[in-house]
Amino acid sequence: MLHYPEAVDQLIDELRTLPGVGRRAAERMALALLERDDASLMTLGGIISAIPEKVWRCPECGVMADKGETCEICSSPRRDRTLLCVVENMSQLLAVESSCQYNGTYLVLGGHISPIDDELGTKLNLEGLKRKASSGTVKEIILALSSDVEGRATAAFLAEMLAEYPDIRVSRPALGLPAGANLSYANAATIGAALRGRTVENS
Amino acid sequence: MLHYPEAVDQLIDELRTLPGVGRRAAERMALALLERDDASLMTLGGIISAIPEKVWRCPECGVMADKGETCEICSSPRRDRTLLCVVENMSQLLAVESSCQYNGTYLVLGGHISPIDDELGTKLNLEGLKRKASSGTVKEIILALSSDVEGRATAAFLAEMLAEYPDIRVSRPALGLPAGANLSYANAATIGAALRGRTVENS
């Protein structure tokens, strides 16, 4: 079998670390990149290398923004500053935004607490959350974390931390059946939660 | 909806040009890249930008190789130099290599002729092929091109070009049923070719 030049091997290894990219897909991408002309490779490489100097996390909420500027959400006059939604990362934030049901501000934690690790959130933006909570503006904090073990552990940890601020309502998104789902395929925990949180239709 | 910073939009657009990567996958990759630390982004960017100075196409056959060196195949003493296999690109070459049935050398064309375009192979490495053909070493040239319209057009064009060298046998891989295939699902053209090229089992 033919071996790849070392630079190509490195490229394949790097591409494999991207989400959803396995060995074969990484090889295919690397071969496609090798077909490109030099200028196109320098452009792509340059765009990736330049990310640290062009993009940062908004110092107020952690949302990605052009370096030196506050993010689109924090600088928007139309956002409701009494509502704060806590998410783990940018993709969760984009998921909340895509619902078009939320017009408040955000706090991007930068991860979750894993009950197995000992870290207990040393890497999380807890300072940012405390700053927001003690600002006096926020009336409700929605802990929009995943409903898996890590998400629940993180939510429990944050709820405890936020007990310091009794004037702020702390909420979580409802648990229940996903929209468009067949009841037969829902798992027992989901059905249980959906029944406990049932809504009245005829009042 | 939240807009991405411009650098992130550029990154997503670039990632989308990779094979098998659509809008959603590119966004997911970009968000994953944004979660990385600066050093890791500089590494990935650097690896891609450095490709032009670290990798080139072997001047003899067009196979990718460390810059300044002939490729592994051309420099191997175990390769049969009387056999030359013409492929369009590196991934076709790797497909042939993966069969473990070929021990000759290669010529990477760098593309195919599209009967719809007018170009007729101006970008193809035809000079390299002529050089190989007139070297006196090559006894057979296998046109291992795809069996689609472009591949067949390219093979026909090359066969005509190689008519100049009557001492060289020009061949093509057999058409037939793919290994492990159910006859019911093969298309008519494939079955026709498989019947015309049938092999005798009892002689």
GROMACS .gro file of C-alpha atoms in nm:
model
  406
    1MET     CA    1   0.000   0.000   0.000
    2LEU     CA    2   0.106   0.353  -0.075
    3HIS     CA    3   0.197   0.572   0.222
    4TYR     CA    4   0.094   0.933   0.240
    5PRO     CA    5   0.361   1.203   0.269
    6GLU     CA    6   0.397   1.310   0.634
    7ALA     CA    7   0.225   1.645   0.580
    8VAL     CA    8  -0.076   1.463   0.435
    9ASP     CA    9  -0.087   1.222   0.729
   10GLN     CA   10  -0.087   1.517   0.967
   11LEU     CA   11  -0.365   1.679   0.769
   12ILE     CA   12  -0.576   1.361   0.783
   13ASP     CA   13  -0.519   1.330   1.159
   14GLU     CA   14  -0.627   1.690   1.211
   15LEU     CA   15  -0.936   1.656   0.991
   16ARG     CA   16  -1.039   1.344   1.184
   17THR     CA   17  -1.074   1.549   1.500
   18LEU     CA   18  -1.363   1.742   1.342
   19PRO     CA   19  -1.711   1.630   1.447
   20GLY     CA   20  -1.866   1.364   1.225
   21VAL     CA   21  -1.543   1.301   1.035
   22GLY     CA   22  -1.400   0.949   1.042
   23ARG     CA   23  -1.086   0.808   0.884
   24ARG     CA   24  -1.236   0.765   0.538
   25ALA     CA   25  -1.403   1.105   0.529
   26ALA     CA   26  -1.081   1.270   0.648
   27GLU     CA   27  -0.886   1.096   0.370
   28ARG     CA   28  -1.141   1.204   0.114
   29MET     CA   29  -1.122   1.564   0.238
   30ALA     CA   30  -0.742   1.560   0.240
   31LEU     CA   31  -0.731   1.429  -0.117
   32ALA     CA   32  -0.978   1.697  -0.224
   33LEU     CA   33  -0.760   1.962  -0.057
   34LEU     CA   34  -0.454   1.827  -0.237
   35GLU     CA   35  -0.631   1.877  -0.570
   36ARG     CA   36  -0.662   2.249  -0.498
   37ASP     CA   37  -0.421   2.513  -0.609
   38ASP     CA   38  -0.176   2.665  -0.362
   39ALA     CA   39  -0.366   2.992  -0.323
   40SER     CA   40  -0.684   2.813  -0.221
   41LEU     CA   41  -0.496   2.611   0.043
   42MET     CA   42  -0.330   2.924   0.181
   43THR     CA   43  -0.672   3.091   0.200
   44LEU     CA   44  -0.829   2.807   0.397
   45GLY     CA   45  -0.525   2.772   0.624
   46GLY     CA   46  -0.517   3.147   0.676
   47ILE     CA   47  -0.887   3.166   0.766
   48ILE     CA   48  -0.845   2.898   1.033
   49SER     CA   49  -0.523   3.047   1.172
   50ALA     CA   50  -0.680   3.394   1.183
   51ILE     CA   51  -0.979   3.287   1.395
   52PRO     CA   52  -0.801   3.370   1.726
   53GLU     CA   53  -0.731   3.725   1.613
   54LYS     CA   54  -1.070   3.789   1.453
   55VAL     CA   55  -1.321   3.616   1.678
   56TRP     CA   56  -1.357   3.619   2.054
   57ARG     CA   57  -1.620   3.545   2.309
   58CYS     CA   58  -1.829   3.843   2.410
   59PRO     CA   59  -1.696   3.944   2.753
   60GLU     CA   60  -2.052   3.991   2.880
   61CYS     CA   61  -2.208   3.660   2.781
   62GLY     CA   62  -1.956   3.437   2.604
   63VAL     CA   63  -2.128   3.443   2.263
   64MET     CA   64  -1.884   3.451   1.974
   65ALA     CA   65  -1.837   3.797   1.828
   66ASP     CA   66  -1.598   4.002   1.618
   67LYS     CA   67  -1.290   4.065   1.827
   68GLY     CA   68  -1.312   4.383   2.031
   69GLU     CA   69  -1.690   4.408   2.008
   70THR     CA   70  -1.976   4.295   2.228
   71CYS     CA   71  -2.193   4.033   2.062
   72GLU     CA   72  -2.499   4.092   1.848
   73ILE     CA   73  -2.728   3.984   2.132
   74CYS     CA   74  -2.575   4.199   2.406
   75SER     CA   75  -2.567   4.502   2.177
   76SER     CA   76  -2.923   4.461   2.051
   77PRO     CA   77  -3.175   4.708   2.198
   78ARG     CA   78  -3.457   4.463   2.129
   79ARG     CA   79  -3.341   4.190   2.366
   80ASP     CA   80  -3.514   4.151   2.702
   81ARG     CA   81  -3.240   4.194   2.962
   82THR     CA   82  -3.456   4.066   3.246
   83LEU     CA   83  -3.435   3.714   3.099
   84LEU     CA   84  -3.108   3.520   3.099
   85CYS     CA   85  -3.072   3.182   2.931
   86VAL     CA   86  -2.776   2.967   3.039
   87VAL     CA   87  -2.643   2.730   2.769
   88GLU     CA   88  -2.333   2.510   2.751
   89ASN     CA   89  -2.200   2.621   2.418
   90MET     CA   90  -2.268   2.803   2.093
   91SER     CA   91  -2.450   2.515   1.928
   92GLN     CA   92  -2.700   2.495   2.212
   93LEU     CA   93  -2.745   2.871   2.186
   94LEU     CA   94  -2.812   2.843   1.813
   95ALA     CA   95  -3.064   2.567   1.886
   96VAL     CA   96  -3.250   2.796   2.128
   97GLU     CA   97  -3.235   3.083   1.878
   98SER     CA   98  -3.371   2.861   1.601
   99SER     CA   99  -3.691   2.811   1.802
  100CYS     CA  100  -3.774   3.184   1.762
  101GLN     CA  101  -3.936   3.159   2.107
  102TYR     CA  102  -3.675   3.342   2.307
  103ASN     CA  103  -3.591   3.709   2.309
  104GLY     CA  104  -3.376   3.739   2.621
  105THR     CA  105  -3.001   3.739   2.667
  106TYR     CA  106  -2.761   3.448   2.712
  107LEU     CA  107  -2.476   3.325   2.922
  108VAL     CA  108  -2.255   3.065   2.751
  109LEU     CA  109  -2.106   2.844   3.023
  110GLY     CA  110  -1.839   2.689   2.804
  111GLY     CA  111  -1.910   2.330   2.909
  112HIS     CA  112  -2.085   2.120   3.167
  113ILE     CA  113  -2.008   1.949   3.494
  114SER     CA  114  -1.939   1.582   3.462
  115PRO     CA  115  -2.031   1.398   3.784
  116ILE     CA  116  -1.757   1.143   3.707
  117ASP     CA  117  -1.477   1.399   3.688
  118ASP     CA  118  -1.364   1.589   3.990
  119GLU     CA  119  -1.345   1.923   3.822
  120LEU     CA  120  -1.681   2.065   3.930
  121GLY     CA  121  -1.691   2.341   3.679
  122THR     CA  122  -1.349   2.499   3.716
  123LYS     CA  123  -1.352   2.576   3.345
  124LEU     CA  124  -1.706   2.713   3.338
  125ASN     CA  125  -1.785   3.081   3.317
  126LEU     CA  126  -1.937   3.092   3.665
  127GLU     CA  127  -1.799   3.439   3.729
  128GLY     CA  128  -1.992   3.569   3.430
  129LEU     CA  129  -2.309   3.407   3.560
  130LYS     CA  130  -2.264   3.557   3.907
  131ARG     CA  131  -2.197   3.898   3.755
  132LYS     CA  132  -2.521   3.876   3.556
  133ALA     CA  133  -2.716   3.749   3.860
  134SER     CA  134  -2.592   4.028   4.086
  135SER     CA  135  -2.643   4.301   3.824
  136GLY     CA  136  -2.998   4.363   3.945
  137THR     CA  137  -3.139   4.353   3.590
  138VAL     CA  138  -3.202   3.980   3.556
  139LYS     CA  139  -3.539   3.858   3.689
  140GLU     CA  140  -3.535   3.501   3.556
  141ILE     CA  141  -3.255   3.261   3.471
  142ILE     CA  142  -3.347   2.971   3.241
  143LEU     CA  143  -3.105   2.680   3.279
  144ALA     CA  144  -3.134   2.553   2.922
  145LEU     CA  145  -2.895   2.261   2.964
  146SER     CA  146  -2.922   1.917   2.813
  147SER     CA  147  -3.151   1.667   2.980
  148ASP     CA  148  -2.873   1.408   3.009
  149VAL     CA  149  -2.679   1.324   3.326
  150GLU     CA  150  -2.417   1.597   3.275
  151GLY     CA  151  -2.676   1.858   3.190
  152ARG     CA  152  -2.884   1.773   3.497
  153ALA     CA  153  -2.579   1.773   3.723
  154THR     CA  154  -2.478   2.112   3.586
  155ALA     CA  155  -2.829   2.250   3.631
  156ALA     CA  156  -2.842   2.123   3.992
  157PHE     CA  157  -2.503   2.279   4.065
  158LEU     CA  158  -2.605   2.612   3.914
  159ALA     CA  159  -2.943   2.614   4.091
  160GLU     CA  160  -2.764   2.570   4.422
  161MET     CA  161  -2.521   2.848   4.336
  162LEU     CA  162  -2.810   3.076   4.236
  163ALA     CA  163  -2.989   3.019   4.569
  164GLU     CA  164  -2.787   3.322   4.682
  165TYR     CA  165  -3.017   3.537   4.470
  166PRO     CA  166  -3.367   3.469   4.602
  167ASP     CA  167  -3.524   3.744   4.391
  168ILE     CA  168  -3.430   3.569   4.069
  169ARG     CA  169  -3.660   3.297   3.938
  170VAL     CA  170  -3.460   2.994   3.823
  171SER     CA  171  -3.632   2.777   3.563
  172ARG     CA  172  -3.563   2.488   3.328
  173PRO     CA  173  -3.717   2.401   2.988
  174ALA     CA  174  -4.007   2.154   3.016
  175LEU     CA  175  -3.939   1.784   2.979
  176GLY     CA  176  -4.184   1.599   2.755
  177LEU     CA  177  -4.245   1.434   2.422
  178PRO     CA  178  -4.048   1.582   2.131
  179ALA     CA  179  -4.279   1.751   1.879
  180GLY     CA  180  -4.391   1.510   1.609
  181ALA     CA  181  -4.293   1.202   1.805
  182ASN     CA  182  -4.481   0.874   1.822
  183LEU     CA  183  -4.560   0.787   2.185
  184SER     CA  184  -4.462   0.424   2.118
  185TYR     CA  185  -4.103   0.519   2.060
  186ALA     CA  186  -4.057   0.753   2.357
  187ASN     CA  187  -3.855   0.614   2.645
  188ALA     CA  188  -4.009   0.555   2.987
  189ALA     CA  189  -3.835   0.852   3.153
  190THR     CA  190  -3.965   1.087   2.883
  191ILE     CA  191  -4.323   0.954   2.909
  192GLY     CA  192  -4.306   0.983   3.287
  193ALA     CA  193  -4.190   1.342   3.266
  194ALA     CA  194  -4.451   1.423   3.000
  195LEU     CA  195  -4.730   1.281   3.219
  196ARG     CA  196  -4.614   1.461   3.531
  197GLY     CA  197  -4.590   1.787   3.339
  198ARG     CA  198  -4.918   1.735   3.147
  199THR     CA  199  -5.101   2.046   3.030
  200VAL     CA  200  -5.477   2.097   3.054
  201GLU     CA  201  -5.642   2.138   2.713
  202ASN     CA  202  -6.001   2.233   2.805
  203SER     CA  203  -5.968   2.528   3.041
  204MET     CA  204  -3.160   3.476   1.429
  205LEU     CA  205  -2.803   3.531   1.539
  206HIS     CA  206  -2.549   3.612   1.269
  207TYR     CA  207  -2.202   3.463   1.272
  208PRO     CA  208  -1.902   3.693   1.285
  209GLU     CA  209  -1.761   3.741   0.934
  210ALA     CA  210  -1.455   3.522   1.000
  211VAL     CA  211  -1.684   3.239   1.107
  212ASP     CA  212  -1.900   3.279   0.797
  213GLN     CA  213  -1.588   3.258   0.582
  214LEU     CA  214  -1.479   2.946   0.769
  215ILE     CA  215  -1.819   2.782   0.716
  216ASP     CA  216  -1.811   2.868   0.345
  217GLU     CA  217  -1.464   2.717   0.311
  218LEU     CA  218  -1.555   2.400   0.501
  219ARG     CA  219  -1.861   2.355   0.279
  220THR     CA  220  -1.637   2.315  -0.022
  221LEU     CA  221  -1.497   1.992   0.126
  222PRO     CA  222  -1.644   1.671  -0.015
  223GLY     CA  223  -1.944   1.536   0.175
  224VAL     CA  224  -1.980   1.851   0.384
  225GLY     CA  225  -2.310   2.039   0.362
  226ARG     CA  226  -2.422   2.357   0.534
  227ARG     CA  227  -2.512   2.190   0.863
  228ALA     CA  228  -2.197   1.980   0.885
  229ALA     CA  229  -1.984   2.285   0.805
  230GLU     CA  230  -2.153   2.481   1.082
  231ARG     CA  231  -2.099   2.198   1.326
  232MET     CA  232  -1.731   2.177   1.231
  233ALA     CA  233  -1.688   2.554   1.257
  234LEU     CA  234  -1.846   2.559   1.604
  235ALA     CA  235  -1.620   2.272   1.711
  236LEU     CA  236  -1.317   2.463   1.581
  237LEU     CA  237  -1.426   2.773   1.774
  238GLU     CA  238  -1.427   2.568   2.094
  239ARG     CA  239  -1.057   2.493   2.049
  240ASP     CA  240  -0.774   2.690   2.197
  241ASP     CA  241  -0.574   2.929   1.981
  242ALA     CA  242  -0.271   2.700   1.948
  243SER     CA  243  -0.479   2.417   1.810
  244LEU     CA  244  -0.634   2.647   1.547
  245MET     CA  245  -0.293   2.779   1.447
  246THR     CA  246  -0.169   2.421   1.411
  247LEU     CA  247  -0.454   2.316   1.184
  248GLY     CA  248  -0.432   2.636   0.981
  249GLY     CA  249  -0.055   2.598   0.955
  250ILE     CA  250  -0.076   2.237   0.836
  251ILE     CA  251  -0.314   2.333   0.556
  252SER     CA  252  -0.116   2.642   0.456
  253ALA     CA  253   0.209   2.443   0.455
  254ILE     CA  254   0.081   2.178   0.211
  255PRO     CA  255   0.210   2.367  -0.097
  256GLU     CA  256   0.562   2.382   0.045
  257LYS     CA  257   0.570   2.026   0.179
  258VAL     CA  258   0.385   1.819  -0.078
  259TRP     CA  259   0.409   1.812  -0.454
  260ARG     CA  260   0.322   1.585  -0.740
  261CYS     CA  261   0.599   1.347  -0.838
  262PRO     CA  262   0.740   1.493  -1.162
  263GLU     CA  263   0.749   1.146  -1.317
  264CYS     CA  264   0.397   1.025  -1.252
  265GLY     CA  265   0.194   1.290  -1.067
  266VAL     CA  266   0.155   1.091  -0.744
  267MET     CA  267   0.173   1.308  -0.432
  268ALA     CA  268   0.511   1.297  -0.262
  269ASP     CA  269   0.728   1.490  -0.018
  270LYS     CA  270   0.843   1.803  -0.196
  271GLY     CA  271   1.170   1.756  -0.382
  272GLU     CA  272   1.146   1.377  -0.392
  273THR     CA  273   1.014   1.128  -0.643
  274CYS     CA  274   0.717   0.934  -0.512
  275GLU     CA  275   0.723   0.606  -0.324
  276ILE     CA  276   0.608   0.417  -0.633
  277CYS     CA  277   0.856   0.563  -0.881
  278SER     CA  278   1.141   0.513  -0.634
  279SER     CA  279   1.047   0.155  -0.542
  280PRO     CA  280   1.270  -0.113  -0.699
  281ARG     CA  281   0.988  -0.365  -0.674
  282ARG     CA  282   0.749  -0.194  -0.912
  283ASP     CA  283   0.710  -0.333  -1.263
  284ARG     CA  284   0.806  -0.047  -1.495
  285THR     CA  285   0.673  -0.218  -1.806
  286LEU     CA  286   0.318  -0.165  -1.678
  287LEU     CA  287   0.165   0.181  -1.659
  288CYS     CA  288  -0.176   0.248  -1.508
  289VAL     CA  289  -0.344   0.576  -1.601
  290VAL     CA  290  -0.581   0.717  -1.337
  291GLU     CA  291  -0.759   1.048  -1.305
  292ASN     CA  292  -0.657   1.140  -0.953
  293MET     CA  293  -0.509   1.024  -0.624
  294SER     CA  294  -0.826   0.867  -0.494
  295GLN     CA  295  -0.858   0.646  -0.802
  296LEU     CA  296  -0.493   0.551  -0.757
  297LEU     CA  297  -0.556   0.458  -0.394
  298ALA     CA  298  -0.856   0.250  -0.505
  299VAL     CA  299  -0.636   0.056  -0.749
  300GLU     CA  300  -0.366   0.013  -0.482
  301SER     CA  301  -0.624  -0.115  -0.233
  302SER     CA  302  -0.697  -0.409  -0.464
  303CYS     CA  303  -0.341  -0.542  -0.409
  304GLN     CA  304  -0.363  -0.670  -0.770
  305TYR     CA  305  -0.136  -0.419  -0.934
  306ASN     CA  306   0.237  -0.385  -0.907
  307GLY     CA  307   0.317  -0.151  -1.194
  308THR     CA  308   0.365   0.223  -1.207
  309TYR     CA  309   0.110   0.503  -1.248
  310LEU     CA  310   0.040   0.817  -1.437
  311VAL     CA  311  -0.201   1.055  -1.264
  312LEU     CA  312  -0.382   1.252  -1.534
  313GLY     CA  313  -0.518   1.518  -1.302
  314GLY     CA  314  -0.873   1.507  -1.435
  315HIS     CA  315  -1.086   1.380  -1.718
  316ILE     CA  316  -1.221   1.506  -2.045
  317SER     CA  317  -1.578   1.619  -2.031
  318PRO     CA  318  -1.748   1.577  -2.369
  319ILE     CA  319  -1.972   1.873  -2.283
  320ASP     CA  320  -1.685   2.115  -2.223
  321ASP     CA  321  -1.466   2.227  -2.505
  322GLU     CA  322  -1.140   2.194  -2.318
  323LEU     CA  323  -1.037   1.850  -2.444
  324GLY     CA  324  -0.785   1.785  -2.176
  325THR     CA  325  -0.580   2.102  -2.178
  326LYS     CA  326  -0.529   2.060  -1.803
  327LEU     CA  327  -0.440   1.692  -1.818
  328ASN     CA  328  -0.087   1.565  -1.781
  329LEU     CA  329  -0.072   1.442  -2.141
  330GLU     CA  330   0.293   1.539  -2.173
  331GLY     CA  331   0.378   1.306  -1.885
  332LEU     CA  332   0.188   1.024  -2.052
  333LYS     CA  333   0.365   1.078  -2.385
  334ARG     CA  334   0.701   1.085  -2.208
  335LYS     CA  335   0.625   0.754  -2.040
  336ALA     CA  336   0.497   0.602  -2.366
  337SER     CA  337   0.803   0.707  -2.563
  338SER     CA  338   1.050   0.600  -2.293
  339GLY     CA  339   1.075   0.251  -2.441
  340THR     CA  340   1.022   0.084  -2.102
  341VAL     CA  341   0.643   0.068  -2.096
  342LYS     CA  342   0.488  -0.237  -2.266
  343GLU     CA  343   0.126  -0.198  -2.155
  344ILE     CA  344  -0.082   0.100  -2.058
  345ILE     CA  345  -0.397   0.029  -1.855
  346LEU     CA  346  -0.651   0.308  -1.889
  347ALA     CA  347  -0.806   0.267  -1.542
  348LEU     CA  348  -1.061   0.543  -1.580
  349SER     CA  349  -1.415   0.551  -1.452
  350SER     CA  350  -1.679   0.370  -1.654
  351ASP     CA  351  -1.898   0.680  -1.674
  352VAL     CA  352  -1.936   0.908  -1.976
  353GLU     CA  353  -1.638   1.129  -1.887
  354GLY     CA  354  -1.416   0.830  -1.810
  355ARG     CA  355  -1.504   0.661  -2.137
  356ALA     CA  356  -1.453   0.982  -2.335
  357THR     CA  357  -1.113   1.026  -2.171
  358ALA     CA  358  -1.017   0.664  -2.239
  359ALA     CA  359  -1.119   0.698  -2.604
  360PHE     CA  360  -0.920   1.019  -2.639
  361LEU     CA  361  -0.612   0.863  -2.478
  362ALA     CA  362  -0.640   0.543  -2.683
  363GLU     CA  363  -0.639   0.754  -2.999
  364MET     CA  364  -0.339   0.951  -2.875
  365LEU     CA  365  -0.155   0.628  -2.790
  366ALA     CA  366  -0.211   0.486  -3.138
  367GLU     CA  367   0.121   0.656  -3.214
  368TYR     CA  368   0.291   0.383  -3.013
  369PRO     CA  369   0.190   0.058  -3.183
  370ASP     CA  370   0.428  -0.150  -2.969
  371ILE     CA  371   0.242  -0.061  -2.650
  372ARG     CA  372  -0.064  -0.264  -2.557
  373VAL     CA  373  -0.347  -0.037  -2.443
  374SER     CA  374  -0.601  -0.202  -2.212
  375ARG     CA  375  -0.895  -0.115  -1.989
  376PRO     CA  376  -1.025  -0.284  -1.671
  377ALA     CA  377  -1.304  -0.536  -1.739
  378LEU     CA  378  -1.663  -0.423  -1.715
  379GLY     CA  379  -1.893  -0.658  -1.524
  380LEU     CA  380  -2.086  -0.725  -1.208
  381PRO     CA  381  -1.935  -0.575  -0.893
  382ALA     CA  382  -1.813  -0.845  -0.652
  383GLY     CA  383  -2.084  -0.949  -0.406
  384ALA     CA  384  -2.364  -0.797  -0.612
  385ASN     CA  385  -2.710  -0.942  -0.665
  386LEU     CA  386  -2.780  -0.977  -1.038
  387SER     CA  387  -3.133  -0.838  -0.982
  388TYR     CA  388  -2.999  -0.500  -0.886
  389ALA     CA  389  -2.742  -0.460  -1.163
  390ASN     CA  390  -2.835  -0.218  -1.440
  391ALA     CA  391  -2.889  -0.333  -1.797
  392ALA     CA  392  -2.564  -0.185  -1.929
  393THR     CA  393  -2.365  -0.368  -1.661
  394ILE     CA  394  -2.537  -0.700  -1.724
  395GLY     CA  395  -2.483  -0.657  -2.097
  396ALA     CA  396  -2.113  -0.591  -2.047
  397ALA     CA  397  -2.083  -0.881  -1.803
  398LEU     CA  398  -2.242  -1.119  -2.053
  399ARG     CA  399  -2.031  -1.001  -2.345
  400GLY     CA  400  -1.717  -1.036  -2.134
  401ARG     CA  401  -1.820  -1.366  -1.977
  402THR     CA  402  -1.541  -1.595  -1.857
  403VAL     CA  403  -1.534  -1.971  -1.914
  404GLU     CA  404  -1.533  -2.167  -1.590
  405ASN     CA  405  -1.477  -2.524  -1.709
  406SER     CA  406  -1.170  -2.506  -1.928
   0.00000   0.00000   0.00000
